[in-house]
Amino acid sequence: MKIFAERILLADGWKSKQTLTVENGIIKAITCGKEINAECVGTVIPGMVNCHSHAFQRAFAGFSEQGSEGQDSFWTWRNVMYQFLATLTPEDAKIIATQLYIEMLKSGYTRVAEFHYLHHDIDGSHYESLATMAEAIFAASEQSGIGLTLLPVLYQYSGFGQLSPNDGQKRFINHIDTFNTLVSDCYQLTQKFSNTNIGIAPHSLRAVDKASLNSAVEHVRSLDSKAPIHIHIAEQQKEVDDCLTHYHQRPVQWLLNNCKLDQHWCLIHATHINAQECSDIIVSKAIAGICPTTEANLGDGVFPTTEFLAEGGTVAIGSDSHISVNPVEELRWLEYAQRLVKQQRALLATSQQPSVGQYLWTHTAKYGAQSTNSNTGELAVGKQADLIVLDESKLAMFAAKDKHVLDSLIFATQNNVIKDVMVNGKWCILDGQHPFEQEANEAFTELLNRVS
């Protein structure tokens, strides 16, 4: 396959009139000018990686916005979530994930890291196959076409001090030996489903113990030495306070002192960190996974993105609870939160790349790919052909020179300007449509009517 782009954002910057040769999902060559039989497109940018997703939560977006006289918080939201997931079957999980992943593709995500903790049957008993729920997620990724990094979640306790799980958590809980077996089973599924890989996700320091955490890391790294490891780490101030009470250390501080982090670790919601933790994360080369719309929706707080990036830190973005499924909105609010805190403008850029939009898109795509150990995130020879074609007629309504394209995309557009999406060398979205979109919408609507 050959694709001719009038202009394209390559790993080394904008280029005009380039032909990409794609074989077996990989960009084999990039040449100047239009080659014979090349398919013509307009403006091309790399696909975005979603570093943090809980697929089932897409189905209760909007169900948890009822106020409670100023007493609502992350913790009350969590109770609503527990009630919702209590009835979901494997087929329900597939329906929700398929709908979600199609929405992701249409908005520009080409790969997702699925932080998957809905493991067991409704009563908490194990399915005959430990990976039954996981296989539903794999099947959804296959039907939608999105790339998948599955992160089975290790969840053992309800709080620091190895507190017994509550009833709402019964579908999540695994002993470490069972969990490692589940990870092995999921690893086998990656041989069956293309464009997939696995890592693990110790849920949080409050939900796992040190010995099990180390065992899980050792096991998954025996399967894949670069397997991604993601963890919720400091989302809420209460979590930090409880960790200080139990471990006499802050969560990030404890993690850095007790685990060997590397560039394939991703610290999700490292929201409440101090200056020393900020510097130490950077030294460890771990990536900060930021989910601006969910963190705003849950009232989590604001990650110190300006300082973190200025010191050489790396970040990726995720849609988490899917109150929004739109990388443009995530990046817009990543910058806007800093503007509100600092009372300044255009903060997340560099002297080398003064365009905030271009810096944020290229940085988070690249490090999102690193957080998933996937050969994506940039358009270059040898990289997977995960790319987005923008709608020229819609772009024309905004500043559209190369240096302004991604600023316009992120800060000026209100409607989706993504026309076509390719994943692993295959078109998943053409003219803004997915071939299974109507079927997925109907199944999802029926599910919502049943569970609401």
Short mmCIF file of C-alpha atoms in Angstrom, two decimals:
data_model
loop_
_atom_site.label_atom_id
_atom_site.label_comp_id
_atom_site.label_asym_id
_atom_site.label_seq_id
_atom_site.Cartn_x
_atom_site.Cartn_y
_atom_site.Cartn_z
CA MET A 1 0.00 0.00 0.00
CA LYS A 2 1.17 3.53 -0.83
CA ILE A 3 -0.26 6.73 0.68
CA PHE A 4 0.53 10.17 -0.70
CA ALA A 5 0.14 12.99 1.83
CA GLU A 6 0.04 16.63 0.77
CA ARG A 7 1.59 17.35 4.15
CA ILE A 8 2.50 15.08 7.01
CA LEU A 9 3.88 15.45 10.51
CA LEU A 10 6.85 13.08 10.57
CA ALA A 11 9.08 12.35 13.55
CA ASP A 12 11.42 15.14 12.39
CA GLY A 13 8.68 17.71 11.66
CA TRP A 14 6.29 18.78 8.94
CA LYS A 15 7.00 17.68 5.37
CA SER A 16 5.05 18.26 2.17
CA LYS A 17 4.18 15.88 -0.68
CA GLN A 18 5.43 12.60 0.80
CA THR A 19 4.60 9.01 -0.16
CA LEU A 20 4.47 6.37 2.56
CA THR A 21 4.96 2.75 1.60
CA VAL A 22 3.24 0.45 4.09
CA GLU A 23 3.84 -3.32 4.23
CA ASN A 24 2.41 -5.65 6.87
CA GLY A 25 1.34 -2.67 8.93
CA ILE A 26 4.82 -1.07 9.00
CA ILE A 27 6.06 2.06 7.25
CA LYS A 28 8.78 0.65 4.99
CA ALA A 29 9.70 3.82 3.13
CA ILE A 30 8.96 7.55 3.00
CA THR A 31 9.80 9.29 -0.27
CA CYS A 32 9.36 12.79 -1.64
CA GLY A 33 6.73 13.21 -4.33
CA LYS A 34 3.76 11.15 -5.47
CA GLU A 35 4.49 7.57 -6.48
CA ILE A 36 2.39 5.58 -8.94
CA ASN A 37 -0.80 4.06 -7.48
CA ALA A 38 -0.45 5.99 -4.21
CA GLU A 39 -3.72 6.84 -2.47
CA CYS A 40 -3.99 10.61 -2.10
CA VAL A 41 -4.83 12.20 1.26
CA GLY A 42 -4.41 15.69 2.69
CA THR A 43 -2.96 16.42 6.13
CA VAL A 44 -1.63 13.46 8.14
CA ILE A 45 -0.58 13.31 11.79
CA PRO A 46 0.41 10.38 14.04
CA GLY A 47 -2.33 8.54 15.92
CA MET A 48 -2.68 9.22 19.63
CA VAL A 49 -2.15 6.60 22.36
CA ASN A 50 -4.63 6.42 25.24
CA CYS A 51 -2.51 5.43 28.24
CA HIS A 52 -5.36 4.79 30.69
CA SER A 53 -8.82 3.29 30.17
CA HIS A 54 -11.42 1.50 32.27
CA ALA A 55 -13.68 0.43 29.41
CA PHE A 56 -16.75 -0.55 31.43
CA GLN A 57 -16.97 2.94 32.95
CA ARG A 58 -18.00 4.34 29.56
CA ALA A 59 -21.49 2.91 30.21
CA PHE A 60 -22.15 4.93 33.35
CA ALA A 61 -20.87 8.30 32.13
CA GLY A 62 -23.64 10.68 33.15
CA PHE A 63 -25.03 8.40 35.86
CA SER A 64 -22.90 9.87 38.63
CA GLU A 65 -23.50 13.62 38.36
CA GLN A 66 -26.29 13.87 40.95
CA GLY A 67 -25.21 16.26 43.70
CA SER A 68 -25.27 15.45 47.42
CA GLU A 69 -25.34 18.87 49.12
CA GLY A 70 -21.65 19.48 48.64
CA GLN A 71 -20.60 16.10 50.03
CA ASP A 72 -19.85 14.36 46.73
CA SER A 73 -16.27 13.18 46.09
CA PHE A 74 -14.18 10.55 44.36
CA TRP A 75 -15.14 8.13 47.13
CA THR A 76 -18.92 8.59 46.69
CA TRP A 77 -18.48 8.34 42.90
CA ARG A 78 -16.70 5.04 43.47
CA ASN A 79 -19.76 3.62 45.23
CA VAL A 80 -21.91 4.45 42.19
CA MET A 81 -19.37 2.65 40.03
CA TYR A 82 -19.48 -0.47 42.21
CA GLN A 83 -23.27 -0.59 41.99
CA PHE A 84 -23.17 -0.29 38.23
CA LEU A 85 -20.65 -3.01 37.47
CA ALA A 86 -22.33 -5.54 39.78
CA THR A 87 -24.53 -6.84 36.94
CA LEU A 88 -22.23 -6.79 33.90
CA THR A 89 -21.64 -10.03 31.97
CA PRO A 90 -18.72 -10.82 29.63
CA GLU A 91 -20.96 -10.05 26.64
CA ASP A 92 -21.88 -6.71 28.24
CA ALA A 93 -18.19 -5.94 28.72
CA LYS A 94 -17.56 -6.64 25.04
CA ILE A 95 -20.48 -4.44 23.93
CA ILE A 96 -19.30 -1.52 26.06
CA ALA A 97 -15.65 -1.85 25.03
CA THR A 98 -16.52 -2.15 21.33
CA GLN A 99 -18.62 1.02 21.48
CA LEU A 100 -15.89 2.83 23.39
CA TYR A 101 -13.07 1.74 21.11
CA ILE A 102 -14.96 2.87 18.00
CA GLU A 103 -15.48 6.25 19.68
CA MET A 104 -11.76 6.37 20.47
CA LEU A 105 -10.81 5.66 16.87
CA LYS A 106 -13.14 8.33 15.54
CA SER A 107 -11.56 10.87 17.90
CA GLY A 108 -7.95 9.99 16.99
CA TYR A 109 -6.83 7.33 19.46
CA THR A 110 -5.18 4.43 17.64
CA ARG A 111 -4.03 2.43 20.67
CA VAL A 112 -5.36 2.01 24.20
CA ALA A 113 -3.89 0.74 27.46
CA GLU A 114 -6.80 -1.04 29.14
CA PHE A 115 -6.43 -0.98 32.95
CA HIS A 116 -8.61 -4.07 33.31
CA TYR A 117 -9.84 -5.09 36.76
CA LEU A 118 -13.29 -6.60 36.14
CA HIS A 119 -12.12 -10.23 36.31
CA HIS A 120 -14.75 -12.44 37.94
CA ASP A 121 -18.41 -13.41 37.80
CA ILE A 122 -21.19 -11.34 39.37
CA ASP A 123 -20.97 -13.16 42.72
CA GLY A 124 -17.18 -12.91 42.78
CA SER A 125 -16.57 -16.54 41.82
CA HIS A 126 -14.00 -17.31 39.15
CA TYR A 127 -15.08 -18.06 35.62
CA GLU A 128 -13.97 -21.47 34.34
CA SER A 129 -11.37 -19.56 32.34
CA LEU A 130 -9.67 -16.85 34.40
CA ALA A 131 -9.32 -14.72 31.26
CA THR A 132 -13.01 -14.76 30.29
CA MET A 133 -13.51 -11.05 30.90
CA ALA A 134 -10.10 -10.23 29.43
CA GLU A 135 -10.95 -12.13 26.26
CA ALA A 136 -14.07 -9.96 25.88
CA ILE A 137 -11.78 -6.91 25.81
CA PHE A 138 -9.48 -8.54 23.25
CA ALA A 139 -12.52 -9.36 21.09
CA ALA A 140 -13.70 -5.74 21.29
CA SER A 141 -10.31 -4.47 20.17
CA GLU A 142 -10.35 -6.90 17.25
CA GLN A 143 -13.82 -5.87 16.09
CA SER A 144 -13.08 -2.17 16.40
CA GLY A 145 -9.55 -2.36 15.01
CA ILE A 146 -7.84 -0.38 17.77
CA GLY A 147 -4.44 -1.49 19.05
CA LEU A 148 -4.63 -2.92 22.57
CA THR A 149 -2.24 -3.10 25.50
CA LEU A 150 -4.10 -5.10 28.12
CA LEU A 151 -3.08 -4.44 31.72
CA PRO A 152 -4.67 -7.02 34.05
CA VAL A 153 -5.08 -5.37 37.44
CA LEU A 154 -3.80 -6.86 40.68
CA TYR A 155 -6.34 -5.92 43.36
CA GLN A 156 -6.20 -7.53 46.83
CA TYR A 157 -7.33 -5.16 49.56
CA SER A 158 -9.70 -2.28 50.24
CA GLY A 159 -7.12 -0.08 51.95
CA PHE A 160 -3.68 0.26 53.49
CA GLY A 161 -2.90 -2.35 56.12
CA GLN A 162 -4.34 -5.17 54.00
CA LEU A 163 -7.94 -4.32 54.85
CA SER A 164 -10.45 -6.89 53.67
CA PRO A 165 -12.10 -6.10 50.31
CA ASN A 166 -15.60 -4.68 50.43
CA ASP A 167 -18.53 -6.29 48.64
CA GLY A 168 -18.28 -3.92 45.68
CA GLN A 169 -14.73 -5.13 44.99
CA LYS A 170 -15.44 -8.88 44.92
CA ARG A 171 -15.15 -9.08 41.12
CA PHE A 172 -11.64 -7.61 41.20
CA ILE A 173 -9.85 -9.68 43.83
CA ASN A 174 -7.06 -12.19 43.10
CA HIS A 175 -4.44 -13.97 45.16
CA ILE A 176 -1.02 -13.33 43.65
CA ASP A 177 -0.67 -16.91 42.33
CA THR A 178 -4.06 -16.69 40.61
CA PHE A 179 -3.18 -13.29 39.25
CA ASN A 180 0.09 -14.49 37.72
CA THR A 181 -1.80 -17.35 36.08
CA LEU A 182 -4.27 -14.81 34.67
CA VAL A 183 -1.40 -12.76 33.25
CA SER A 184 0.04 -15.85 31.58
CA ASP A 185 -3.37 -16.64 30.10
CA CYS A 186 -3.65 -13.10 28.76
CA TYR A 187 -0.17 -13.35 27.31
CA GLN A 188 -1.35 -16.40 25.37
CA LEU A 189 -4.31 -14.37 24.07
CA THR A 190 -1.89 -11.87 22.52
CA GLN A 191 -0.77 -14.69 20.24
CA LYS A 192 -4.37 -15.06 19.04
CA PHE A 193 -5.29 -11.38 18.63
CA SER A 194 -3.15 -9.20 16.38
CA ASN A 195 -1.73 -5.80 17.35
CA THR A 196 -2.01 -6.56 21.06
CA ASN A 197 0.37 -6.96 23.98
CA ILE A 198 0.15 -7.14 27.76
CA GLY A 199 1.60 -5.62 30.86
CA ILE A 200 0.23 -5.43 34.39
CA ALA A 201 -1.39 -2.86 36.62
CA PRO A 202 -0.97 -3.16 40.39
CA HIS A 203 -4.10 -1.15 41.18
CA SER A 204 -2.63 1.13 43.86
CA LEU A 205 -0.49 0.93 46.98
CA ARG A 206 -3.65 0.73 49.08
CA ALA A 207 -4.82 -2.36 47.14
CA VAL A 208 -1.65 -4.50 47.00
CA ASP A 209 1.13 -5.57 49.34
CA LYS A 210 4.84 -5.25 48.62
CA ALA A 211 5.56 -8.97 48.19
CA SER A 212 2.71 -9.43 45.73
CA LEU A 213 3.66 -6.30 43.82
CA ASN A 214 7.21 -7.55 43.36
CA SER A 215 6.02 -11.04 42.42
CA ALA A 216 3.65 -9.66 39.77
CA VAL A 217 6.37 -7.47 38.25
CA GLU A 218 8.86 -10.35 38.21
CA HIS A 219 6.33 -12.67 36.56
CA VAL A 220 5.24 -10.35 33.76
CA ARG A 221 8.82 -9.34 33.04
CA SER A 222 9.68 -13.04 32.68
CA LEU A 223 7.15 -13.11 29.82
CA ASP A 224 8.24 -9.77 28.32
CA SER A 225 11.27 -7.90 29.62
CA LYS A 226 9.74 -4.58 28.51
CA ALA A 227 6.19 -5.25 29.68
CA PRO A 228 4.43 -2.02 30.72
CA ILE A 229 3.63 -1.59 34.40
CA HIS A 230 0.98 1.00 35.28
CA ILE A 231 -0.25 1.95 38.75
CA HIS A 232 -2.68 4.46 40.30
CA ILE A 233 -0.37 6.29 42.64
CA ALA A 234 -1.46 9.60 44.26
CA GLU A 235 -4.88 10.52 42.87
CA GLN A 236 -6.47 11.79 46.05
CA GLN A 237 -5.07 13.69 49.05
CA LYS A 238 -6.73 11.10 51.32
CA GLU A 239 -4.66 8.42 49.59
CA VAL A 240 -1.47 10.36 50.34
CA ASP A 241 -2.49 10.89 53.97
CA ASP A 242 -3.37 7.21 54.45
CA CYS A 243 -0.05 6.16 52.94
CA LEU A 244 1.82 8.49 55.26
CA THR A 245 -0.02 7.00 58.23
CA HIS A 246 0.69 3.41 57.19
CA TYR A 247 4.13 3.55 55.53
CA HIS A 248 5.39 6.88 56.91
CA GLN A 249 6.18 7.79 53.31
CA ARG A 250 4.24 9.45 50.53
CA PRO A 251 3.00 7.04 47.80
CA VAL A 252 5.46 8.04 45.07
CA GLN A 253 8.28 8.18 47.61
CA TRP A 254 7.46 4.66 48.84
CA LEU A 255 7.20 3.27 45.31
CA LEU A 256 10.55 4.72 44.26
CA ASN A 257 12.20 3.39 47.42
CA ASN A 258 10.77 -0.12 47.10
CA CYS A 259 10.56 -0.89 43.37
CA LYS A 260 12.96 -0.53 40.48
CA LEU A 261 11.15 1.76 38.06
CA ASP A 262 12.13 2.21 34.43
CA GLN A 263 10.87 3.82 31.22
CA HIS A 264 8.09 1.22 30.87
CA TRP A 265 6.43 2.17 34.16
CA CYS A 266 3.55 4.65 33.98
CA LEU A 267 2.40 6.43 37.14
CA ILE A 268 -1.28 7.18 36.68
CA HIS A 269 -2.71 10.17 38.58
CA ALA A 270 0.56 11.18 40.25
CA THR A 271 -1.45 14.28 41.06
CA HIS A 272 -0.40 15.02 44.63
CA ILE A 273 3.40 14.99 44.54
CA ASN A 274 5.98 17.30 46.02
CA ALA A 275 9.05 18.78 44.33
CA GLN A 276 11.35 15.95 45.41
CA GLU A 277 8.98 13.29 44.09
CA CYS A 278 8.67 15.20 40.84
CA SER A 279 12.46 15.14 40.38
CA ASP A 280 12.75 11.51 41.43
CA ILE A 281 10.13 10.33 38.94
CA ILE A 282 12.12 12.01 36.18
CA VAL A 283 15.34 10.33 37.30
CA SER A 284 13.57 6.94 37.27
CA LYS A 285 12.45 7.59 33.64
CA ALA A 286 8.89 6.58 34.52
CA ILE A 287 6.10 8.29 32.60
CA ALA A 288 3.36 10.32 34.26
CA GLY A 289 -0.08 9.27 33.00
CA ILE A 290 -2.43 12.26 33.16
CA CYS A 291 -6.20 12.09 32.55
CA PRO A 292 -7.32 15.75 32.68
CA THR A 293 -11.06 15.36 32.03
CA THR A 294 -11.51 12.53 34.53
CA GLU A 295 -9.30 14.22 37.11
CA ALA A 296 -11.43 17.33 36.75
CA ASN A 297 -14.68 15.35 36.84
CA LEU A 298 -13.68 13.55 40.03
CA GLY A 299 -12.22 16.63 41.70
CA ASP A 300 -8.79 15.04 41.99
CA GLY A 301 -6.55 18.06 41.59
CA VAL A 302 -3.99 19.30 39.08
CA PHE A 303 -0.69 17.60 38.26
CA PRO A 304 2.33 20.01 38.22
CA THR A 305 2.77 19.54 34.47
CA THR A 306 4.68 22.76 33.80
CA GLU A 307 7.42 22.01 36.33
CA PHE A 308 7.54 18.31 35.43
CA LEU A 309 8.06 18.92 31.72
CA ALA A 310 10.49 21.77 32.31
CA GLU A 311 12.72 19.41 34.32
CA GLY A 312 12.68 16.81 31.54
CA GLY A 313 9.75 14.65 32.61
CA THR A 314 7.60 12.72 30.16
CA VAL A 315 3.81 12.45 30.12
CA ALA A 316 1.06 10.50 28.37
CA ILE A 317 -2.68 11.09 28.37
CA GLY A 318 -5.66 8.84 29.03
CA SER A 319 -9.44 9.07 29.05
CA ASP A 320 -9.80 6.92 32.20
CA SER A 321 -13.53 7.00 33.14
CA HIS A 322 -14.52 8.21 29.63
CA ILE A 323 -16.50 11.21 30.77
CA SER A 324 -14.85 12.44 27.59
CA VAL A 325 -13.46 10.30 24.77
CA ASN A 326 -11.41 12.88 22.94
CA PRO A 327 -7.64 13.44 22.96
CA VAL A 328 -8.15 17.02 21.77
CA GLU A 329 -10.10 17.78 24.93
CA GLU A 330 -7.56 16.00 27.15
CA LEU A 331 -4.71 18.07 25.71
CA ARG A 332 -6.71 21.29 25.78
CA TRP A 333 -7.39 20.83 29.49
CA LEU A 334 -3.85 19.67 30.18
CA GLU A 335 -2.74 23.15 29.09
CA TYR A 336 -5.76 25.06 30.41
CA ALA A 337 -5.39 23.66 33.94
CA GLN A 338 -1.85 25.04 34.02
CA ARG A 339 -3.07 28.41 32.74
CA LEU A 340 -5.67 28.60 35.49
CA VAL A 341 -3.16 27.66 38.19
CA LYS A 342 -0.33 29.88 36.89
CA GLN A 343 -2.45 32.72 35.47
CA GLN A 344 -0.30 32.66 32.35
CA ARG A 345 -0.73 31.44 28.75
CA ALA A 346 0.99 29.00 26.39
CA LEU A 347 2.87 27.23 29.17
CA LEU A 348 3.39 23.73 27.76
CA ALA A 349 5.78 24.44 24.92
CA THR A 350 9.55 24.74 24.50
CA SER A 351 11.96 27.11 22.81
CA GLN A 352 12.59 24.37 20.24
CA GLN A 353 8.84 23.84 19.68
CA PRO A 354 6.88 27.02 20.44
CA SER A 355 3.56 25.57 19.22
CA VAL A 356 1.76 24.32 22.33
CA GLY A 357 -0.50 22.08 20.24
CA GLN A 358 2.29 20.48 18.24
CA TYR A 359 4.45 19.95 21.31
CA LEU A 360 1.63 18.35 23.29
CA TRP A 361 0.42 16.08 20.48
CA THR A 362 3.85 14.81 19.48
CA HIS A 363 5.09 14.43 23.06
CA THR A 364 2.07 12.56 24.41
CA ALA A 365 1.79 10.33 21.32
CA LYS A 366 5.46 9.39 21.60
CA TYR A 367 5.45 8.71 25.33
CA GLY A 368 2.03 7.12 25.21
CA ALA A 369 3.61 4.62 22.84
CA GLN A 370 6.48 4.11 25.27
CA SER A 371 4.00 3.57 28.10
CA THR A 372 2.42 0.72 26.10
CA ASN A 373 5.67 -0.73 24.72
CA SER A 374 4.23 -0.35 21.22
CA ASN A 375 5.96 0.59 17.98
CA THR A 376 3.70 3.61 17.50
CA GLY A 377 3.48 7.29 18.42
CA GLU A 378 5.53 8.69 15.52
CA LEU A 379 5.50 8.47 11.74
CA ALA A 380 8.89 7.24 10.58
CA VAL A 381 10.40 4.34 8.67
CA GLY A 382 10.11 1.20 10.79
CA LYS A 383 7.18 2.49 12.82
CA GLN A 384 3.72 0.99 12.72
CA ALA A 385 1.35 2.78 10.33
CA ASP A 386 -0.99 4.34 12.91
CA LEU A 387 -2.07 7.64 11.42
CA ILE A 388 -4.87 10.20 11.20
CA VAL A 389 -6.07 12.16 8.18
CA LEU A 390 -7.57 15.55 9.02
CA ASP A 391 -10.56 17.00 7.16
CA GLU A 392 -9.20 19.79 4.95
CA SER A 393 -12.57 21.53 4.59
CA LYS A 394 -12.88 21.87 8.37
CA LEU A 395 -9.23 22.82 8.88
CA ALA A 396 -9.68 25.66 6.38
CA MET A 397 -11.91 27.45 8.90
CA PHE A 398 -8.94 28.00 11.24
CA ALA A 399 -5.27 28.99 11.09
CA ALA A 400 -3.96 26.20 8.88
CA LYS A 401 -0.28 26.80 8.17
CA ASP A 402 1.95 23.98 9.36
CA LYS A 403 3.00 25.76 12.54
CA HIS A 404 -0.64 26.42 13.45
CA VAL A 405 -2.35 23.14 12.49
CA LEU A 406 -2.21 21.42 15.86
CA ASP A 407 -2.85 24.63 17.77
CA SER A 408 -6.03 25.04 15.74
CA LEU A 409 -6.94 21.38 16.22
CA ILE A 410 -6.57 21.51 20.01
CA PHE A 411 -7.62 25.03 20.92
CA ALA A 412 -9.95 26.28 18.16
CA THR A 413 -11.99 23.41 16.75
CA GLN A 414 -15.28 22.51 18.38
CA ASN A 415 -16.31 19.70 16.03
CA ASN A 416 -14.35 16.58 15.16
CA VAL A 417 -12.01 17.31 12.23
CA ILE A 418 -10.70 13.74 11.91
CA LYS A 419 -11.66 12.23 8.56
CA ASP A 420 -9.81 8.91 8.30
CA VAL A 421 -7.90 6.73 10.76
CA MET A 422 -5.43 3.96 9.97
CA VAL A 423 -4.24 1.41 12.53
CA ASN A 424 -1.48 -1.06 11.78
CA GLY A 425 -1.78 -0.35 8.06
CA LYS A 426 -5.57 -0.83 7.88
CA TRP A 427 -8.22 1.86 7.49
CA CYS A 428 -10.57 1.70 10.51
CA ILE A 429 -12.33 5.03 9.95
CA LEU A 430 -13.16 6.38 6.48
CA ASP A 431 -15.02 9.65 5.99
CA GLY A 432 -15.65 9.72 9.73
CA GLN A 433 -17.41 6.35 9.82
CA HIS A 434 -16.63 2.90 11.20
CA PRO A 435 -18.08 -0.16 9.40
CA PHE A 436 -19.53 -1.61 12.64
CA GLU A 437 -20.63 1.73 14.09
CA GLN A 438 -24.39 1.30 13.72
CA GLU A 439 -24.33 -2.27 15.02
CA ALA A 440 -22.23 -1.21 18.02
CA ASN A 441 -24.46 1.79 18.76
CA GLU A 442 -27.61 -0.33 18.74
CA ALA A 443 -26.15 -2.96 21.07
CA PHE A 444 -24.83 -0.31 23.43
CA THR A 445 -28.13 1.59 23.52
CA GLU A 446 -29.99 -1.61 24.36
CA LEU A 447 -27.55 -2.32 27.18
CA LEU A 448 -28.00 1.17 28.65
CA ASN A 449 -31.78 0.77 28.58
CA ARG A 450 -31.42 -2.52 30.41
CA VAL A 451 -29.06 -1.40 33.18
CA SER A 452 -30.27 2.15 33.82
#
